[in-house]
Coordinates of C-alpha atoms and ligand atoms in Angstrom, one line a residue:
X1386 CA 72.3 23.4 38.3
X1387 CA 75.5 25.4 38.7
X1388 CA 78.2 25.4 36.0
X1389 CA 81.5 27.1 35.2
X1390 CA 81.7 29.5 32.2
X1391 CA 85.3 29.7 31.1
X1392 CA 87.0 31.7 28.4
X1393 CA 90.2 29.8 27.9
X1394 CA 93.7 30.9 26.9
X1395 CA 95.0 32.9 29.9
X1396 CA 98.3 31.7 31.3
X1397 CA 97.8 31.4 35.1
X1398 CA 100.3 33.3 37.2
X1399 CA 100.5 33.7 40.9
X1400 CA 100.6 32.3 44.4
X1401 CA 97.7 30.4 46.1
X1402 CA 97.4 29.0 49.6
X1403 CA 96.6 25.3 49.8
X1404 CA 93.2 24.3 51.0
X1405 CA 92.8 22.1 54.1
X1406 CA 92.4 18.4 53.3
X1407 CA 88.9 17.0 52.5
X1408 CA 90.1 13.5 52.9
X1409 CA 91.6 14.2 56.3
X1410 CA 88.7 16.3 57.6
X1411 CA 86.0 13.6 57.0
X1412 CA 87.5 10.9 59.2
X1413 CA 88.4 13.5 61.8
X1414 CA 84.8 14.7 62.0
X1415 CA 83.8 11.0 62.6
X1416 CA 86.5 10.8 65.3
X1417 CA 84.7 13.6 67.3
X1418 CA 82.1 11.0 68.2
X1419 CA 84.7 9.2 70.3
X1420 CA 84.6 11.8 73.1
X1421 CA 81.9 13.6 75.1
X1422 CA 84.1 16.7 75.1
X1423 CA 84.4 19.4 72.4
X1424 CA 86.9 18.9 69.6
X1425 CA 88.1 21.8 67.4
X1426 CA 89.4 21.3 63.9
X1427 CA 91.2 24.2 62.2
X1428 CA 91.8 24.5 58.5
X1429 CA 88.8 22.2 57.7
X1430 CA 87.7 23.2 54.2
X1431 CA 84.2 24.5 53.4
X1432 CA 83.0 21.8 51.1
X1433 CA 79.7 20.1 50.4
X1434 CA 81.2 16.7 51.6
X1435 CA 82.2 18.4 54.9
X1436 CA 78.6 19.8 55.2
X1437 CA 77.3 16.3 54.6
X1438 CA 79.5 14.9 57.5
X1439 CA 78.2 17.8 59.7
X1440 CA 74.6 16.9 58.8
X1441 CA 75.3 13.3 60.0
X1442 CA 76.9 14.5 63.3
X1443 CA 73.8 16.8 63.9
X1444 CA 71.5 13.9 63.1
X1445 CA 73.3 11.7 65.6
X1446 CA 72.9 14.3 68.3
X1447 CA 76.1 16.3 68.2
X1448 CA 76.3 20.1 68.3
X1449 CA 78.4 21.6 65.5
X1450 CA 79.5 25.2 64.9
X1451 CA 82.1 27.2 63.0
X1452 CA 83.9 29.7 65.2
X1453 CA 87.1 31.8 64.5
X1454 CA 88.1 29.5 61.6
X1455 CA 87.5 26.3 63.5
X1456 CA 84.9 23.6 63.2
X1457 CA 83.8 22.8 66.8
X1458 CA 82.0 19.5 67.5
X1459 CA 80.4 18.8 70.9
X1460 CA 79.5 15.1 70.8
X1461 CA 78.2 14.9 74.4
X1462 CA 74.6 14.5 73.1
X1463 CA 75.2 11.6 70.7
X1464 CA 72.1 9.5 71.2
X1465 CA 71.6 7.7 67.9
X1466 CA 73.8 5.1 66.1
X1467 CA 72.3 4.9 62.6
X1468 CA 73.2 6.9 59.5
X1469 CA 70.0 7.4 57.4
X1470 CA 70.0 6.2 53.8
X1471 CA 69.6 9.7 52.4
X1472 CA 72.8 10.8 54.2
X1473 CA 74.7 7.7 53.2
X1474 CA 73.8 8.4 49.6
X1475 CA 74.8 12.0 49.9
X1476 CA 78.3 11.0 50.7
X1477 CA 79.4 7.5 50.3
X1478 CA 82.4 8.0 52.6
X1479 CA 79.9 8.2 55.4
X1480 CA 80.9 4.6 56.0
X1481 CA 83.7 6.2 58.1
X1482 CA 81.1 6.7 60.9
X1483 CA 80.9 2.9 61.3
X1484 CA 84.0 2.5 63.5
X1485 CA 83.4 5.5 65.9
X1486 CA 79.7 4.7 66.3
X1487 CA 80.5 1.1 67.3
X1488 CA 83.2 2.2 69.7
X1489 CA 81.0 4.9 71.3
X1490 CA 77.6 3.2 71.4
X1491 CA 78.3 -0.5 70.7
X1492 CA 76.0 -0.4 67.6
X1493 CA 76.1 1.1 64.1
X1494 CA 73.4 0.9 61.5
X1495 CA 74.3 1.9 57.9
X1496 CA 72.7 1.3 54.6
X1497 CA 75.1 0.0 51.9
X1498 CA 76.8 3.2 50.7
X1499 CA 76.3 2.0 47.1
X1500 CA 78.6 2.7 44.3
X1501 CA 79.5 6.1 42.9
X1502 CA 80.8 7.6 39.7
X1503 CA 84.2 6.0 39.9
X1504 CA 83.4 2.5 40.9
X1505 CA 81.5 0.0 43.0
X1506 CA 83.2 1.1 46.2
X1507 CA 82.6 -2.1 48.3
X1508 CA 83.0 -1.9 52.1
X1509 CA 83.9 -5.5 52.7
X1510 CA 87.3 -4.6 54.2
X1511 CA 85.6 -2.1 56.6
X1512 CA 83.2 -4.8 57.8
X1513 CA 85.9 -7.5 58.1
X1514 CA 88.0 -5.0 60.2
X1515 CA 85.3 -4.4 62.8
X1516 CA 84.4 -8.1 62.8
X1517 CA 88.0 -8.9 63.8
X1518 CA 87.5 -6.5 66.7
X1519 CA 84.5 -8.6 67.8
X1520 CA 81.6 -6.8 66.1
X1521 CA 78.7 -8.9 64.8
X1522 CA 77.8 -7.8 61.3
X1523 CA 74.3 -8.6 59.9
X1524 CA 72.3 -7.5 56.9
X1525 CA 68.8 -6.8 58.1
X1526 CA 66.4 -5.6 55.3
X1527 CA 69.1 -3.9 53.3
X1528 CA 70.6 -2.3 56.3
X1529 CA 74.0 -3.2 57.7
X1530 CA 73.6 -3.7 61.4
X1531 CA 76.9 -3.9 63.4
X1532 CA 76.7 -4.6 67.1
X1533 CA 79.4 -5.1 69.8
X1534 CA 77.3 -6.0 72.9
X1535 CA 80.5 -6.9 74.9
X1536 CA 82.4 -4.0 73.5
X1537 CA 85.4 -4.3 71.1
X1538 CA 88.6 -6.2 71.8
X1539 CA 92.0 -5.5 70.2
X1540 CA 93.0 -7.9 67.4
X1541 CA 95.2 -8.3 64.4
X1542 CA 93.6 -6.9 61.2
X1543 CA 95.3 -7.9 58.0
X1544 CA 94.0 -5.8 55.1
X1545 CA 94.0 -7.6 51.8
X1546 CA 94.3 -4.1 50.2
X1547 CA 95.7 -1.0 51.8
X1548 CA 92.3 0.6 51.8
X1549 CA 92.4 4.2 53.1
X1550 CA 88.8 4.1 54.5
X1551 CA 89.1 0.6 56.0
X1552 CA 92.4 1.6 57.7
X1553 CA 90.7 4.7 59.1
X1554 CA 87.6 2.7 60.3
X1555 CA 89.9 0.1 62.0
X1556 CA 91.8 2.9 63.8
X1557 CA 88.6 4.7 64.9
X1558 CA 87.1 1.4 66.2
X1559 CA 90.3 0.1 67.9
X1560 CA 91.3 3.2 69.9
X1561 CA 88.7 2.4 72.6
X1562 CA 88.9 -1.4 72.2
X1563 CA 90.3 -3.5 75.1
X1564 CA 93.9 -4.6 74.4
X1565 CA 96.2 -4.2 71.5
X1566 CA 95.3 -3.9 67.8
X1567 CA 97.7 -4.3 64.9
X1568 CA 96.6 -3.2 61.4
X1569 CA 98.7 -5.0 58.8
X1570 CA 99.0 -3.7 55.2
X1571 CA 97.6 -0.4 56.3
X1572 CA 97.2 2.5 54.0
X1573 CA 100.1 4.9 54.2
X1574 CA 98.5 8.1 52.9
X1575 CA 99.5 11.3 54.9
X1576 CA 95.8 11.7 55.9
X1577 CA 96.2 8.4 58.0
X1578 CA 99.1 9.9 60.0
X1579 CA 97.1 13.1 60.5
X1580 CA 94.1 11.2 61.8
X1581 CA 96.4 9.4 64.2
X1582 CA 97.9 12.7 65.3
X1583 CA 94.3 13.9 66.2
X1584 CA 93.4 10.7 68.0
X1585 CA 96.7 10.7 70.0
X1586 CA 96.0 14.3 71.0
X1587 CA 92.6 13.0 72.3
X1588 CA 94.5 10.4 74.4
X1589 CA 94.8 7.4 72.1
X1590 CA 97.9 5.3 71.9
X1591 CA 98.7 4.8 68.2
X1592 CA 102.1 4.0 66.8
X1593 CA 103.2 3.5 63.2
X1594 CA 100.6 5.5 61.4
X1595 CA 101.9 6.2 57.9
X1596 CA 103.6 2.9 57.8
X1597 CA 102.2 -0.5 56.7
X1598 CA 101.8 -1.7 60.3
X1599 CA 99.8 0.4 62.8
X1600 CA 99.8 -0.6 66.5
X1601 CA 97.0 0.7 68.8
X1602 CA 96.8 0.1 72.5
X1603 CA 93.1 0.7 73.4
X1604 CA 92.3 3.2 76.2
X1605 CA 89.1 3.6 78.2
X1606 CA 88.2 7.2 77.3
X1607 CA 89.2 9.9 74.9
X1608 CA 89.1 13.7 75.6
X1609 CA 88.5 16.6 73.3
X1610 CA 91.4 18.1 71.4
X1611 CA 92.4 21.0 69.1
X1612 CA 93.9 20.0 65.8
X1613 CA 94.8 21.7 62.5
X1614 CA 94.0 19.7 59.4
X1615 CA 96.9 19.1 57.0
X1616 CA 96.9 20.6 53.6
X1617 CA 95.0 19.0 50.7
X1618 CA 97.7 17.4 48.5
X1619 CA 95.2 16.7 45.7
X1620 CA 93.9 20.3 45.7
X1621 CA 97.5 21.3 45.4
X1622 CA 98.2 18.9 42.6
X1623 CA 95.1 20.2 40.8
X1624 CA 96.2 23.9 41.0
X1625 CA 99.8 23.1 40.0
X1626 CA 98.5 21.2 37.0
X1627 CA 96.3 24.2 36.1
X1628 CA 99.5 26.3 36.0
X1629 CA 101.1 23.7 33.8
X1630 CA 98.2 23.2 31.3
X1631 CA 97.9 27.0 30.8
X1632 CA 101.7 27.4 30.3
X1633 CA 101.8 29.6 33.3
X1634 CA 103.5 29.7 36.7
X1635 CA 101.7 28.8 39.9
X1636 CA 103.0 28.6 43.4
X1637 CA 101.0 26.6 45.9
X1638 CA 101.9 27.7 49.5
X1639 CA 101.5 25.7 52.6
X1640 CA 102.0 22.3 51.0
X1641 CA 105.1 20.1 51.4
X1642 CA 106.6 18.7 48.2
X1643 CA 107.1 15.4 50.1
X1644 CA 103.3 14.8 49.8
X1645 CA 103.4 15.0 46.0
X1646 CA 106.6 13.3 44.9
X1647 CA 105.2 11.1 42.1
X1648 CA 103.0 14.0 40.7
X1649 CA 105.9 16.5 40.7
X1650 CA 108.0 13.8 39.0
X1651 CA 105.4 13.5 36.2
X1652 CA 105.2 17.3 35.8
X1653 CA 109.0 17.4 35.5
X1654 CA 109.1 14.6 32.9
X1655 CA 106.5 16.5 30.9
X1656 CA 108.9 19.4 30.8
X1657 CA 107.8 21.6 33.7
X1658 CA 110.3 23.3 36.0
X1659 CA 109.5 22.6 39.6
X1660 CA 110.8 24.6 42.5
X1661 CA 110.5 22.8 45.8
X1662 CA 110.4 25.0 48.9
X1663 CA 110.1 23.7 52.5
X1664 CA 106.4 24.3 52.5
X1665 CA 105.6 25.5 49.0
X1666 CA 105.8 24.2 45.4
X1667 CA 106.1 26.3 42.3
X1668 CA 105.5 25.0 38.7
X1669 CA 106.6 26.8 35.6
X1670 CA 105.5 25.4 32.3
X1671 CA 107.3 25.2 28.9
X1672 CA 105.7 26.4 25.7
X1673 CA 104.8 22.9 24.8
X1674 CA 104.7 19.9 27.2
X1675 CA 105.9 16.5 26.1
X1676 CA 104.3 13.2 26.7
X1677 CA 105.2 10.9 29.6
X1678 CA 105.5 7.2 28.7
X1679 CA 103.4 5.8 31.5
X1680 CA 101.6 7.2 34.5
X1681 CA 100.5 4.3 36.9
X1682 CA 98.2 5.0 39.9
X1683 CA 98.8 3.0 43.0
X1684 CA 98.2 3.5 46.8
X1685 CA 100.5 6.0 48.6
X1686 CA 103.4 6.6 48.2
X1687 CA 102.7 5.9 44.5
X1688 CA 101.0 8.2 42.0
X1689 CA 97.6 9.2 43.6
X1690 CA 94.5 8.1 41.7
X1691 CA 92.8 11.4 42.6
X1692 CA 95.5 13.3 40.6
X1693 CA 95.0 11.0 37.5
X1694 CA 92.2 13.0 35.9
X1695 CA 93.8 16.4 36.0
X1696 CA 97.2 15.0 34.8
X1697 CA 95.5 13.1 32.0
X1698 CA 93.9 16.4 30.9
X1699 CA 97.4 18.0 31.0
X1700 CA 99.0 15.2 28.9
X1701 CA 96.2 15.5 26.3
X1702 CA 97.9 18.7 25.2
X1703 CA 101.5 17.3 25.3
X1704 CA 103.6 16.4 22.3
X1705 CA 103.5 12.6 21.9
X1706 CA 101.7 9.6 23.4
X1707 CA 101.3 8.9 27.1
X1708 CA 99.8 5.8 28.7
X1709 CA 97.8 6.2 31.9
X1710 CA 97.2 3.0 34.0
X1711 CA 94.5 3.4 36.6
X1712 CA 94.9 0.5 39.1
X1713 CA 92.9 1.8 42.1
X1714 CA 89.3 2.4 40.8
X1715 CA 87.6 0.5 38.0
X1716 CA 85.6 3.4 36.5
X1717 CA 87.9 6.3 36.8
X1718 CA 88.0 7.3 33.1
X1719 CA 84.3 8.3 32.8
X1720 CA 85.3 11.9 32.3
X1721 CA 87.4 11.0 29.2
X1722 CA 84.4 11.0 26.9
X1723 CA 83.7 14.6 27.9
X1724 CA 87.4 15.5 27.6
X1725 CA 87.3 14.4 23.9
X1726 CA 84.7 17.1 23.3
X1727 CA 87.5 19.7 23.6
X1728 CA 89.4 17.8 20.8
X1729 CA 91.5 15.6 23.1
X1730 CA 92.5 12.3 21.4
X1731 CA 92.2 9.6 24.1
X1732 CA 91.3 5.9 23.8
X1733 CA 90.4 4.0 27.0
X1734 CA 90.2 0.2 27.5
X1735 CA 89.5 -1.0 31.1
X1736 CA 92.2 0.5 33.3
X1737 CA 94.2 1.9 30.5
X1738 CA 94.0 5.3 28.7
X1739 CA 96.2 6.0 25.6
X1740 CA 96.6 9.8 25.3
X1741 CA 97.7 11.1 21.9
X1742 CA 98.7 14.7 22.6
X1743 CA 97.1 17.4 20.4
X1744 CA 98.5 20.9 19.8
X1745 CA 95.4 22.7 21.0
X1746 CA 92.0 22.2 22.6
X1747 CA 88.8 24.0 21.6
X1748 CA 86.1 25.4 23.8
X1749 CA 83.2 22.9 24.4
X1750 CA 80.1 22.3 26.5
X1751 CA 80.8 19.4 28.9
X1752 CA 79.3 17.9 32.0
X1753 CA 81.3 16.9 35.1
X1754 CA 80.7 13.2 35.9
X1755 CA 82.4 13.2 39.3
X1756 CA 84.7 15.3 41.5
X1757 CA 88.1 14.8 40.0
X1758 CA 86.8 14.3 36.5
X1759 CA 85.1 17.7 36.8
X1760 CA 88.4 19.2 37.9
X1761 CA 90.1 17.7 34.8
X1762 CA 87.4 19.2 32.5
X1763 CA 87.8 22.6 34.1
X1764 CA 91.6 22.5 33.5
X1765 CA 91.0 21.5 29.8
X1766 CA 88.6 24.5 29.5
X1767 CA 91.3 26.8 30.9
X1768 CA 93.6 26.1 28.0
X1769 CA 91.0 25.6 25.3
X1770 CA 90.5 28.3 22.6
X1771 CA 87.2 30.1 23.1
X1772 CA 84.3 29.7 25.5
X1773 CA 83.5 26.5 27.5
X1774 CA 80.8 25.5 29.9
X1775 CA 81.4 22.9 32.6
X1776 CA 78.0 21.7 33.9
X1777 CA 77.3 19.9 37.1
X1778 CA 79.9 21.9 39.0
X1779 CA 78.2 20.6 42.2
X1780 CA 80.6 17.6 41.8
X1781 CA 83.6 19.9 41.9
X1782 CA 82.2 21.7 45.0
X1783 CA 82.4 18.4 46.9
X1784 CA 86.2 18.7 47.0
X1785 CA 87.3 22.2 46.0
X1786 CA 86.4 25.4 48.0
X1787 CA 85.2 27.7 45.2
X1788 CA 87.6 26.5 42.5
X1789 CA 86.4 29.3 40.2
X1790 CA 87.5 31.9 42.7
X1791 CA 90.9 30.2 43.2
X1792 CA 91.5 30.1 39.4
X1793 CA 90.3 33.7 38.9
X1794 CA 92.8 34.9 41.5
X1795 CA 95.5 33.4 39.3
X1796 CA 94.2 35.2 36.2
X1797 CA 91.7 32.7 34.7
X1798 CA 88.5 34.0 33.0
X1799 CA 86.0 31.7 34.9
X1800 CA 82.6 32.5 36.3
X1801 CA 80.2 30.3 38.3
X1802 CA 76.7 30.4 36.7
X1803 CA 73.4 28.7 36.6
X1804 CA 73.2 26.4 33.6
X1805 CA 69.6 27.3 32.7
X1806 CA 70.3 31.0 32.4
X1807 CA 74.1 30.9 31.9
X1808 CA 74.1 34.1 33.9
X1809 CA 76.9 34.7 36.4
X1810 CA 75.8 34.1 40.1
Ligands
EPZ767 C1 89.8 7.4 49.8 O1 88.6 6.6 49.3 C2 89.5 8.8 49.3 N1 88.3 9.3 49.9 C3 89.5 8.8 47.8 O2 89.4 10.1 47.4 C4 90.8 8.2 47.2 O3 90.7 8.1 45.8 C5 91.0 6.8 47.8 O4 91.0 6.8 49.2 C6 92.3 6.2 47.3 O5 93.4 7.0 47.7 C7 88.3 9.8 51.1 O6 89.3 9.7 51.8 C8 87.0 10.4 51.6 P1 90.0 2.9 49.3 P2 88.4 5.1 49.9 O7 89.3 2.2 50.3 O8 88.8 5.0 51.3 C9 88.7 -1.1 47.1 C10 88.5 11.9 46.1 O9 88.4 12.1 44.9 N2 88.0 -1.4 48.4 O10 91.5 3.1 49.5 O11 87.0 4.7 49.5 C11 87.9 0.1 46.4 O12 86.9 -0.5 45.6 C12 88.2 10.5 46.7 O13 88.8 12.7 47.0 C13 87.5 -2.7 48.5 O14 87.5 -3.5 47.6 O15 89.4 4.3 49.0 C14 89.0 0.6 45.5 O16 89.2 -0.1 44.4 C15 87.8 9.5 45.5 N3 86.8 -3.0 49.7 C16 90.3 0.5 46.4 O17 90.0 -0.5 47.4 C17 86.7 -2.1 50.7 O18 86.1 -2.4 51.7 C18 90.7 1.8 47.0 O19 89.7 2.2 47.9 C19 87.2 -0.8 50.5 C20 87.9 -0.5 49.4

């Protein structure tokens, strides 16, 4: 089991280039199924979740390679239309293959992705979306079997919640459907617009991505394309927050401030100085942060739920009391118990966390419960006095390309190690 060994106290200082977006890369890899040509994705991050998506593509019959910084997918040989249970469990967002498999083969067989560390993660909105397009959805022995014997037909898809994944699945299914599709109450995250940019480069006709209503005129075929994945705003938020919690100065290059408005607002309200460049963001922290009355997570363009754990860790060292309201996932405070091992004073009740800032944190042995919770614990260890160990770093590797190396480049004393031996690897 890998872990991070951290000797806290260093104020981070430096510039770092933003990683490519995990949450844009995953639906884009699924989109490669929609054509028999080659598709090339630049700036796709090297993450275990991306590797899991590549494993699924290979299982389905695609050829995948990394060449000159690009992920190249040749989906001509797609011959299967089921995602095995083991691969579904490896990455619950594998549900994103539902739409493109239906569109390409007329059939998709998935096992229920199951919950994960941050909530039940139902997929009812995904299934409702493809049903609206004419798919027949059945549960056969624990497997979800979706078929579209007569192909998919454009339809109106009203989403009861602006689900990112359901919006993406609807888009991926509708681009080859006959006729027009309108997705209402669509998710507005930047990753949605980036997926539409790839699909339109492949020959799709999508309008309104990034807004609440997305219109898609179905086409008969799609071609390959070359696309550069947009920067990962949550990775950027995490590194900026690392600069703030260590009372340092961090500049994230290659990321637009427009993608992080609510997060930068909270950092400023906590006392940080933020410099917004055209395509870079710099945070400089004060000697002591002050609390922020409330932070409430909502779908984009609100405060992103994925930035909640790192910002909660930051506010645990601020002067005063902050209230965090998590409205998107029902179990996104599981990391808080581990955070209190550093000396943080936080009480949670359902979707609320009351954070009473403390003047300092102390080194501790903790275990990452999930991806963003693990990032939060790592940030707390960076400012804690003394040695800390963050176990189960595998969760962190799902969404951050070698986070320890990125932090070391900014002056942090952090090493990746094997928990059994606690020796650096
Ligand atoms: C995407 O997950 C991201 N993952 C998540 O990032 C992110 O937290 C989330 O969007 C919200 O921004 C990827 O893009 C791979 P949702 P997704 O569907 O699509 C409920 C990270 O840390 N819901 O917008 O699964 C659901 O239970 C990850 O990088 C239904 O009820 O999020 C949740 O409460 C974590 N039925 C809410 O909607 C459905 O069919 C938001 O989910 C689907 C979702």
